[in-house]
mmCIF file of C-alpha atoms and ligand atoms in Angstrom:
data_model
loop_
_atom_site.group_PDB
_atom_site.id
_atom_site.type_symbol
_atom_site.label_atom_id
_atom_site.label_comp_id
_atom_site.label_asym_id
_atom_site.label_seq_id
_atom_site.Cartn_x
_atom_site.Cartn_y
_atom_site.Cartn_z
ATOM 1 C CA UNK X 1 76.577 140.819 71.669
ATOM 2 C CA UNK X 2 79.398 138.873 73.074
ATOM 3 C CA UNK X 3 78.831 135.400 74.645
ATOM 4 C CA UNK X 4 79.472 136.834 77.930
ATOM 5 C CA UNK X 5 76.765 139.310 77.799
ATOM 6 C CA UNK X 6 74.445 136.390 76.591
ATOM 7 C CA UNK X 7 75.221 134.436 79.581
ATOM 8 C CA UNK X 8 74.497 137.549 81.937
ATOM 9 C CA UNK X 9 71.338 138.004 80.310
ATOM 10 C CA UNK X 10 70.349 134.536 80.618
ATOM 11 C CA UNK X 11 71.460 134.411 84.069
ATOM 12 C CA UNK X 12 69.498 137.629 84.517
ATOM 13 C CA UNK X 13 66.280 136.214 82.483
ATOM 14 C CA UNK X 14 66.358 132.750 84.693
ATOM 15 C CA UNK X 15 67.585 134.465 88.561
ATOM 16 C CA UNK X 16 70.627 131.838 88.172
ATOM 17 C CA UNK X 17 73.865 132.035 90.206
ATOM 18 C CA UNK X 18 76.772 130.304 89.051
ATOM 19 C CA UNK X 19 79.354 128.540 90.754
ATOM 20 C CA UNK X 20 82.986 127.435 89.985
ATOM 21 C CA UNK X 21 85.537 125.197 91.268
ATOM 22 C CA UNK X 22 89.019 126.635 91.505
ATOM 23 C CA UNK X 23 90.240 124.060 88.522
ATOM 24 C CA UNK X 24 87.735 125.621 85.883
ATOM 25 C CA UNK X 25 89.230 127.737 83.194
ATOM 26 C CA UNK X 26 90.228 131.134 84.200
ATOM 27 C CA UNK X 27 87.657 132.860 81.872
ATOM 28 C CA UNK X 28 84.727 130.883 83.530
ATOM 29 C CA UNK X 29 85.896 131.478 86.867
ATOM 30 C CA UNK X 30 86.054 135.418 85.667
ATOM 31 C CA UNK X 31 82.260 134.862 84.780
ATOM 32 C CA UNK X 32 81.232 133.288 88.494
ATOM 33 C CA UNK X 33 79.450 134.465 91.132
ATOM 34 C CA UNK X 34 81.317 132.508 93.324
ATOM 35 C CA UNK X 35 84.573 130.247 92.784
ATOM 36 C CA UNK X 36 85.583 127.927 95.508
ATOM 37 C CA UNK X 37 86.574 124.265 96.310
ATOM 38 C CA UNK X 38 84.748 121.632 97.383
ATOM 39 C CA UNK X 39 83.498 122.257 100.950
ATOM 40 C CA UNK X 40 83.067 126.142 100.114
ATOM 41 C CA UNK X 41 80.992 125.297 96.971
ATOM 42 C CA UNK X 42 78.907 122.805 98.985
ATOM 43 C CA UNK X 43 78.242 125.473 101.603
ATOM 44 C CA UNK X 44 77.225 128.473 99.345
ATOM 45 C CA UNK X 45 74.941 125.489 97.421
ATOM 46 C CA UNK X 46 72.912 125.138 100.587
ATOM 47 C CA UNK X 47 73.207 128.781 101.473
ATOM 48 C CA UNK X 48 72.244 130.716 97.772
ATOM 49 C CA UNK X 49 68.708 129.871 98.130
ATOM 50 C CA UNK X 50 68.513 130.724 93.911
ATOM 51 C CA UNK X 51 65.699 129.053 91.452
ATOM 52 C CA UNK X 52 68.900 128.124 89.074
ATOM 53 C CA UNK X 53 72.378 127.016 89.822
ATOM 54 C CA UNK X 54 75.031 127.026 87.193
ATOM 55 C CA UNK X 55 77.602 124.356 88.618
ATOM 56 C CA UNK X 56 80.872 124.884 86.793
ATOM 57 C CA UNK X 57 83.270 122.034 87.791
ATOM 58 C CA UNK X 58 82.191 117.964 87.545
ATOM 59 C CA UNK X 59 79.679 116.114 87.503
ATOM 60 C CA UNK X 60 79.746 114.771 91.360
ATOM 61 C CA UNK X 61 80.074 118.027 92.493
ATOM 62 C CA UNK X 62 76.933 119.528 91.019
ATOM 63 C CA UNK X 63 74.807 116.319 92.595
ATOM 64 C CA UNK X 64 76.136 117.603 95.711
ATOM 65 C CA UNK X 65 75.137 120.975 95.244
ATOM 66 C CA UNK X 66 71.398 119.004 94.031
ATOM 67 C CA UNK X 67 71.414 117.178 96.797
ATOM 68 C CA UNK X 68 71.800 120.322 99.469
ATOM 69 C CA UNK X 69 69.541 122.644 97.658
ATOM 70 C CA UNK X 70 67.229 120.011 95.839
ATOM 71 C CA UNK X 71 64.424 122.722 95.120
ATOM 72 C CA UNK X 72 66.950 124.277 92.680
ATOM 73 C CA UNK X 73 67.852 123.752 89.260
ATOM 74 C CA UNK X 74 70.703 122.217 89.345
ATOM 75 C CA UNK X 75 72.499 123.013 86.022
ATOM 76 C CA UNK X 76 76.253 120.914 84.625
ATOM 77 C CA UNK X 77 77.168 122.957 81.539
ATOM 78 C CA UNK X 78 78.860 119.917 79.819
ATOM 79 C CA UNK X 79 77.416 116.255 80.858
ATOM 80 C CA UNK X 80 81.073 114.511 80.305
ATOM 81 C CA UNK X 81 82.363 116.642 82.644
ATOM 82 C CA UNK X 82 82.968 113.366 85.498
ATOM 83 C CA UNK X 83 85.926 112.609 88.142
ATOM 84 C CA UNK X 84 87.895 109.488 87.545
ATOM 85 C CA UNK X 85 88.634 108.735 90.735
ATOM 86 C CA UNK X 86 84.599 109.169 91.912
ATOM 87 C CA UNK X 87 83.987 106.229 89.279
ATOM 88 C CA UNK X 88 86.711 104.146 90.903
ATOM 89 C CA UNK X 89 84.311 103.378 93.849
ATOM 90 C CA UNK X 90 81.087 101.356 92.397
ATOM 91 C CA UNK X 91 78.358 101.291 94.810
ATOM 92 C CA UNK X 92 77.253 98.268 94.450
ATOM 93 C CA UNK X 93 80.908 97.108 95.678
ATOM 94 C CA UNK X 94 80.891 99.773 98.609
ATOM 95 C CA UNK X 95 77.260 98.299 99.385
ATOM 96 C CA UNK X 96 78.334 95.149 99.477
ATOM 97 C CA UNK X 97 81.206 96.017 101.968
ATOM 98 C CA UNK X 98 79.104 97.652 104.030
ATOM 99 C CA UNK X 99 76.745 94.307 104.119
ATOM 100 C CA UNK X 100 80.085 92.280 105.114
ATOM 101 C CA UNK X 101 81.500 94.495 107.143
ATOM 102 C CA UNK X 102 79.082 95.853 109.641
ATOM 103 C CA UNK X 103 81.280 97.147 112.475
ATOM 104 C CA UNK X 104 83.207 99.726 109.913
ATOM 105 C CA UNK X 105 82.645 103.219 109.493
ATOM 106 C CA UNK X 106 82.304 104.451 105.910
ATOM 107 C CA UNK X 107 83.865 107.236 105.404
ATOM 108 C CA UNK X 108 83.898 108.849 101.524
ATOM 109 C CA UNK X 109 85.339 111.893 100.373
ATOM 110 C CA UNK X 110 83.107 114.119 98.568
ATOM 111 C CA UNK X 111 84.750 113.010 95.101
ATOM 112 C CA UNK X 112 82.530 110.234 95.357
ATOM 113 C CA UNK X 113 79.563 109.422 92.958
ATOM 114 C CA UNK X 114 75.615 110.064 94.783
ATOM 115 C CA UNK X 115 74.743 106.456 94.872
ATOM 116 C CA UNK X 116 77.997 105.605 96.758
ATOM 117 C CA UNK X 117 77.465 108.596 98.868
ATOM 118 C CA UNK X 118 73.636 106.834 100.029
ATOM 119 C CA UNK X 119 75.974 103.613 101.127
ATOM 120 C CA UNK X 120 78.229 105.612 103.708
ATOM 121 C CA UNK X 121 78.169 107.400 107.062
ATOM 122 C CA UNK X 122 79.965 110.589 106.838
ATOM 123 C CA UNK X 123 81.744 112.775 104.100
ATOM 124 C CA UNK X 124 84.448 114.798 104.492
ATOM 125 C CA UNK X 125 86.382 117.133 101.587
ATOM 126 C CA UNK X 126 90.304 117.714 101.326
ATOM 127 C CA UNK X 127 89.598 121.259 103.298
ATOM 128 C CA UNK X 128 87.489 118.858 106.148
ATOM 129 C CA UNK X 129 89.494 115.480 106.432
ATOM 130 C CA UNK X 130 91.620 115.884 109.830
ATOM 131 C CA UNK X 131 88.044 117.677 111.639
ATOM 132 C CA UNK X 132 85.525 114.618 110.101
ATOM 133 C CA UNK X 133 88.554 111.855 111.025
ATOM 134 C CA UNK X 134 89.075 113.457 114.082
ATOM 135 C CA UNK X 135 84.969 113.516 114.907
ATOM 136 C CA UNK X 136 85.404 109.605 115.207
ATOM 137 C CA UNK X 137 86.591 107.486 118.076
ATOM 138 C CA UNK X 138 90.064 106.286 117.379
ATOM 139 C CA UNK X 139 89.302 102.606 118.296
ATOM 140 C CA UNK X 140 86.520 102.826 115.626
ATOM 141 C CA UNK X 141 87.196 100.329 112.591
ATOM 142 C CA UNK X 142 87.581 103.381 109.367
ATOM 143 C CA UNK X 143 86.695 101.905 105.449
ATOM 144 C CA UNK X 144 88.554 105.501 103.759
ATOM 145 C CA UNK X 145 87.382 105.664 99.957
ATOM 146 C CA UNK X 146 87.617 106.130 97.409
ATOM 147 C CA UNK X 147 91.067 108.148 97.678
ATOM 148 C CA UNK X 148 93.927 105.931 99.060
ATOM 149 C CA UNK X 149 96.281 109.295 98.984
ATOM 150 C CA UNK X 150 94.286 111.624 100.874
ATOM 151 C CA UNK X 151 93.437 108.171 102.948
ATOM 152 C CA UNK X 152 96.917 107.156 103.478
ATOM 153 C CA UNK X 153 98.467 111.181 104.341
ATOM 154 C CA UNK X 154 95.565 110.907 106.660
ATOM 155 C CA UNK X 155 96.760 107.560 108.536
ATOM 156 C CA UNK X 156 100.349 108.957 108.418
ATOM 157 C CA UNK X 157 98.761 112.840 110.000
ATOM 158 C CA UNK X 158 96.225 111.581 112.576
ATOM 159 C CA UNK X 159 98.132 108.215 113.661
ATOM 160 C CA UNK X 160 95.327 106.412 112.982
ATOM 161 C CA UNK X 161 94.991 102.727 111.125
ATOM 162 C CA UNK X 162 91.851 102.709 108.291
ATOM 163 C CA UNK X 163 91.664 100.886 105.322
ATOM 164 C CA UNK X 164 91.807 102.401 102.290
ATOM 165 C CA UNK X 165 89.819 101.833 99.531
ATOM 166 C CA UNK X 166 91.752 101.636 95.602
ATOM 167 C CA UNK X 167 90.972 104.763 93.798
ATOM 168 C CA UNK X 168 93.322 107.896 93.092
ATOM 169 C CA UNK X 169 93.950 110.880 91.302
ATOM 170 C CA UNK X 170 94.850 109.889 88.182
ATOM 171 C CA UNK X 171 95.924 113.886 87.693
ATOM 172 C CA UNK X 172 97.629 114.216 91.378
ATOM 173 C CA UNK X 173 98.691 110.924 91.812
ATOM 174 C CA UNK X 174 101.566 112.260 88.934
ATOM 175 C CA UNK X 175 102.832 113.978 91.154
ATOM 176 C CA UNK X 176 106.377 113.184 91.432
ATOM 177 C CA UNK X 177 109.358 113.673 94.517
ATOM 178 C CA UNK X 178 111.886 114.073 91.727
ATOM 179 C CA UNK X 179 109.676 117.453 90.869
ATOM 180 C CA UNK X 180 109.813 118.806 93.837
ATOM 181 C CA UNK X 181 113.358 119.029 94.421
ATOM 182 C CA UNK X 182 113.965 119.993 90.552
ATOM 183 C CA UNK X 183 111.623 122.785 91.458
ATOM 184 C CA UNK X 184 113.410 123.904 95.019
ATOM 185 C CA UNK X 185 116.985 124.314 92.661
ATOM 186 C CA UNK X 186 115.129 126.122 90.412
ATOM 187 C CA UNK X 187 113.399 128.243 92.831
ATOM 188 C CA UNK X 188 115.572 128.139 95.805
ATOM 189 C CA UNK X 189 113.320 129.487 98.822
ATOM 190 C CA UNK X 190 109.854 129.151 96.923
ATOM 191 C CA UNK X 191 107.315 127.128 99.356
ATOM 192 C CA UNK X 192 105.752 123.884 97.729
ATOM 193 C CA UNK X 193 102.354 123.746 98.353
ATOM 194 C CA UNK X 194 100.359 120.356 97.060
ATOM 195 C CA UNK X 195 97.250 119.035 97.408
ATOM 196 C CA UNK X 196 96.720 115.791 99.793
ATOM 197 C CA UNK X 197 95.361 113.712 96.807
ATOM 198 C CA UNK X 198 99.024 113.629 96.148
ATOM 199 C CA UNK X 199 100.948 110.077 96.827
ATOM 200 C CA UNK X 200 102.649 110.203 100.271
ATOM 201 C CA UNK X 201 106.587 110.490 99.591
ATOM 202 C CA UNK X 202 105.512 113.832 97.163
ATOM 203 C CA UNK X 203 103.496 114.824 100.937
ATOM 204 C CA UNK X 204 106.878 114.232 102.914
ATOM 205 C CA UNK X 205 108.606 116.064 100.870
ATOM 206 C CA UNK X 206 106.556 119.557 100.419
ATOM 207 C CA UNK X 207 105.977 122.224 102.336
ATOM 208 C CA UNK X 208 101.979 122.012 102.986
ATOM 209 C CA UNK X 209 99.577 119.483 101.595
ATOM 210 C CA UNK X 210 96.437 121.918 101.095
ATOM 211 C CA UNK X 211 92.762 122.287 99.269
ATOM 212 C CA UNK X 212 92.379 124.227 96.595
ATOM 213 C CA UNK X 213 90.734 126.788 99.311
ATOM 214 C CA UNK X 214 93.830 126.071 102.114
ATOM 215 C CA UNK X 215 96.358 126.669 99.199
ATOM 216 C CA UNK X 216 94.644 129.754 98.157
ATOM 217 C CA UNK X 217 94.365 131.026 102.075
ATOM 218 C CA UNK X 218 97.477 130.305 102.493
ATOM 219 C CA UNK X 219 99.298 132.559 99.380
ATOM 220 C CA UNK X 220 97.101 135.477 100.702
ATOM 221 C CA UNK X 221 98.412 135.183 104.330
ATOM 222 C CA UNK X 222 101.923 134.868 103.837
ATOM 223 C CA UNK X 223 104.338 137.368 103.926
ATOM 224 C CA UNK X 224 106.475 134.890 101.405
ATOM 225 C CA UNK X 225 106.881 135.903 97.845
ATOM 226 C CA UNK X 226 107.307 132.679 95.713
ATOM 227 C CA UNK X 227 105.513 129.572 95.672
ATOM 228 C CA UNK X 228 105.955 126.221 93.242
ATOM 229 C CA UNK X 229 102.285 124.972 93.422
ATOM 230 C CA UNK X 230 101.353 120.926 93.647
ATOM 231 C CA UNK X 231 97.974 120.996 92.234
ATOM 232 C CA UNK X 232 95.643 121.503 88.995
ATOM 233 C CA UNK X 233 96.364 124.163 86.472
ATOM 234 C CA UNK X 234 93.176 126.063 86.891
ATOM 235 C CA UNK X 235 94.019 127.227 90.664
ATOM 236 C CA UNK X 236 97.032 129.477 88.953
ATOM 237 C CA UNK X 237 94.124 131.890 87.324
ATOM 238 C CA UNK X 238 93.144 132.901 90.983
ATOM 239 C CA UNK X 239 96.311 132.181 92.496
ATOM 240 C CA UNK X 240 97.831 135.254 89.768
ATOM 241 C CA UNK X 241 94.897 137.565 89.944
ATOM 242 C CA UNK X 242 94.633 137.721 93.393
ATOM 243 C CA UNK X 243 98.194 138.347 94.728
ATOM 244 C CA UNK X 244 99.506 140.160 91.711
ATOM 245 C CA UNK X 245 102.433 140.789 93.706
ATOM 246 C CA UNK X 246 103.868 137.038 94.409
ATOM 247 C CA UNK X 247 104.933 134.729 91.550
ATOM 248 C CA UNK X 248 103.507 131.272 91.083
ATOM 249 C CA UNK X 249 105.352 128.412 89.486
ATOM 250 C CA UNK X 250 103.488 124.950 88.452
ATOM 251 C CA UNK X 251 105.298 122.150 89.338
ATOM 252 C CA UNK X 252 104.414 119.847 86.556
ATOM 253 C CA UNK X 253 102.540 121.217 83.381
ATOM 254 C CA UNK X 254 100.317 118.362 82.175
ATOM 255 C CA UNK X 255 98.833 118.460 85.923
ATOM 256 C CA UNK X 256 95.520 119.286 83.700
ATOM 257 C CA UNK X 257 92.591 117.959 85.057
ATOM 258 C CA UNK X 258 90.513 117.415 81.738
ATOM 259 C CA UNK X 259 87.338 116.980 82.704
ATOM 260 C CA UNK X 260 87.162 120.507 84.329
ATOM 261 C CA UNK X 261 88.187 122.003 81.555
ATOM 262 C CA UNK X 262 85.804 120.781 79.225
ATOM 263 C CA UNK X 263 83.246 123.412 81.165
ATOM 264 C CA UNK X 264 83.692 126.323 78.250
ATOM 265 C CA UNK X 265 81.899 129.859 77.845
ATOM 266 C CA UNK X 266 79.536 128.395 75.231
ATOM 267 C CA UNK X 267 78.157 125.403 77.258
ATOM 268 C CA UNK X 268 77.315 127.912 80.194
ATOM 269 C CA UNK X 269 75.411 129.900 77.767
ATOM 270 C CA UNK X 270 73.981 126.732 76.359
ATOM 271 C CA UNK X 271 72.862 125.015 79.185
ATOM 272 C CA UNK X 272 71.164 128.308 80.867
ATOM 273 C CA UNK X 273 69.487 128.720 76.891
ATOM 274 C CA UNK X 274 68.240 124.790 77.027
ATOM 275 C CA UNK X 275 68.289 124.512 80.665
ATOM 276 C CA UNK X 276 70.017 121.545 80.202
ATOM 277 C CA UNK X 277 71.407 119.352 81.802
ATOM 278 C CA UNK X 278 69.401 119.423 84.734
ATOM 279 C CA UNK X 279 70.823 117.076 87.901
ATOM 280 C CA UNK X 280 67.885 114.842 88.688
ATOM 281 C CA UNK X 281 68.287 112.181 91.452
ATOM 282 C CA UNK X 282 65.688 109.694 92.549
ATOM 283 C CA UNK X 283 63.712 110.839 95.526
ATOM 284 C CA UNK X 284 65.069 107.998 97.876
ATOM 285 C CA UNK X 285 68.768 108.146 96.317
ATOM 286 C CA UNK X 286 68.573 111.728 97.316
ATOM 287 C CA UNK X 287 67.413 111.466 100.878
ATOM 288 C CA UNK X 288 69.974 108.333 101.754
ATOM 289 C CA UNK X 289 72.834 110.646 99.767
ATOM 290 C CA UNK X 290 72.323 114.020 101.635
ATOM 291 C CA UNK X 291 72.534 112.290 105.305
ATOM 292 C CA UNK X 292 76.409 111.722 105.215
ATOM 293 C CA UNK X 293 77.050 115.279 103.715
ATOM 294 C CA UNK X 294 74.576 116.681 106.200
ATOM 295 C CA UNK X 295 76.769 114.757 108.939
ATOM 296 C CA UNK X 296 79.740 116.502 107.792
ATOM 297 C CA UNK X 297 78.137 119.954 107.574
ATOM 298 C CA UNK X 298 76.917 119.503 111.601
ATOM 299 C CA UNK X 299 80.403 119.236 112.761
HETATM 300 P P1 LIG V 1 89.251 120.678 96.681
HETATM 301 O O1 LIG V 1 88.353 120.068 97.676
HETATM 302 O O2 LIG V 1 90.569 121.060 97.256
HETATM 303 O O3 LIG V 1 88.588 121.767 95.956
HETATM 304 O O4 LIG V 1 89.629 119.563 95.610
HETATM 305 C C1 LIG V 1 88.692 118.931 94.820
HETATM 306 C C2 LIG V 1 89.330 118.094 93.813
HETATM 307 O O5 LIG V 1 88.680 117.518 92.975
HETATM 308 C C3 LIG V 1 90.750 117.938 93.882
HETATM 309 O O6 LIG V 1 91.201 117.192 92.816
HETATM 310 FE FE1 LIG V 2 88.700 114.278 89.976
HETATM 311 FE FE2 LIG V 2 91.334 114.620 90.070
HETATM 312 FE FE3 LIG V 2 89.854 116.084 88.386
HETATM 313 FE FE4 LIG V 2 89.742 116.503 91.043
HETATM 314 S S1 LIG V 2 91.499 116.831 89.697
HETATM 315 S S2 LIG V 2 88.015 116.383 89.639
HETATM 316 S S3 LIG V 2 89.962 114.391 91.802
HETATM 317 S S4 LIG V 2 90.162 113.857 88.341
#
């Protein structure tokens, strides 16, 4: 028996569904019963109603898909598998801003760990941003974390002042201008699509700043042929298979987001065989954490 015909019995045996973010490795995307980013994958978390969910991407995403279906299983094939940039916002240090700074709205992108999540007022996702920002009075005081890119594109976009909290990309954020326009000789006419965790100059100088979900909307709807792509490896794998007909060029190799990658074929079949690891959130963490993705949901 191959190892994926143990994972669709497994699935089978336990009634799980798995989900995958658009940076996971082309053969576990293959084995998905639904691949998305972000927002989409928090939506069909609420929505799939199943006993087990497989989440195949990191670790903050699968509490979020916990936190909107908490009577599920909620299964992260490889515990390493964390964001960076979520662990650049502590919550004690977001709690404590919120203590000192009572007349701000907290506003954290969904890359954000669940305990800093119970500290704020809203969410948002890449795919969500402009709509959540743009949900909120303008004379409003805005604390932005933990992403000062997709923060500061966002002040630049709307017009509107926030502060920005420190954290980044540490894959996006290398990300360079001097790319781009290497890439535009290369590929003279090819349209440079990049993701808005990207520093601002390398926004100014593309063609769209997109999600993973915009980017991949985007290829499908255009009548354009070539496109030099700003963003993780993984969204290539879709990118190819669905539009076999346009060619794809990555602007910068090592843009390899490690910790998605280290979801393999074996630790799927592992974790539905030892249904392990299983998210598990403290009852009140979990109530306080759901309210500002909820809030995003409603809009
Ligand atoms: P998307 O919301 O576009 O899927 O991006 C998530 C992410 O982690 C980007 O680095
Ligand atoms: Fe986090 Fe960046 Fe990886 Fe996305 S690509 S999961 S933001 S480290």
């Amino acid at each position: 028996m191959t190892i994926i015909d143990e994972i669709r019995q497994l699935k089978a045996q336990h009634n799980a569904v798995i989900l995958a973010h658009n940076y996971v490795n082309g053969e576990i995307q293959d084995i998905a019963d639904f691949c998305g980013d972000s927002l989409e994958l928090s939506i069909k978390a609420k929505d799939v109603k199943a006993p087990v969910i497989v989440f195949c991407g990191v670790r903050f995403m699968a509490e979020t898909a916990k936190l909107l279906s908490p009577d599920s299983i909620v299964l992260l094939p490889n515990s390493d598998a964390g964001c960076p940039m979520a662990d650049m916002a502590d919550a004690g240090e977001v709690a404590a801003f919120r203590k000192e700074n009572p007349d701000s709205l907290l506003v954290a992108y969904v890359n954000s760990t669940a305990a800093v999540k119970a500290n704020v007022d809203i969410c948002c996702t890449s795919g969500n941003v402009e709509k959540v920002l743009n949900s909120i009075p303008a004379e409003k005081k805005v604390m932005f974390l933990p992403d000062r890119n997709l923060g500061g594109n966002m002040v630049n976009k709307l017009e509107r002042s926030m502060e920005l909290w420190r954290g980044y990309c540490p894959i996006h954020n290398k990300v360079t201008v001097e790319t781009i326009t290497e890439a535009r000789k290369a590929h003279p006419g090819a349209v440079v699509l990049v993701h808005p965790e990207c520093q601002v100059d390398v926004i100014a100088a593309c063609d769209h700043a997109l999600s993973t979900g915009g980017i991949l909307k985007y290829v499908r709807e255009s009548t354009e042929t070539e496109f030099i792509i700003g963003t993780e490896c993984g969204i290539l794998h879709r990118l190819r298979k669905e539009n076999p007909g346009k060619k794809f060029y990555s602007l910068q190799p090592e843009l390899v987001c490690v910790d998605m990658k280290k979801i393999t074929l074996e630790n799927v079949r592992d974790c539905l065989k030892n249904m392990s690891e299983q998210i598990e959130l403290p009852e009140d963490l979990m109530k306080s954490a759901v309210r500002p993705i909820e809030a995003m949901l409603a809009l």
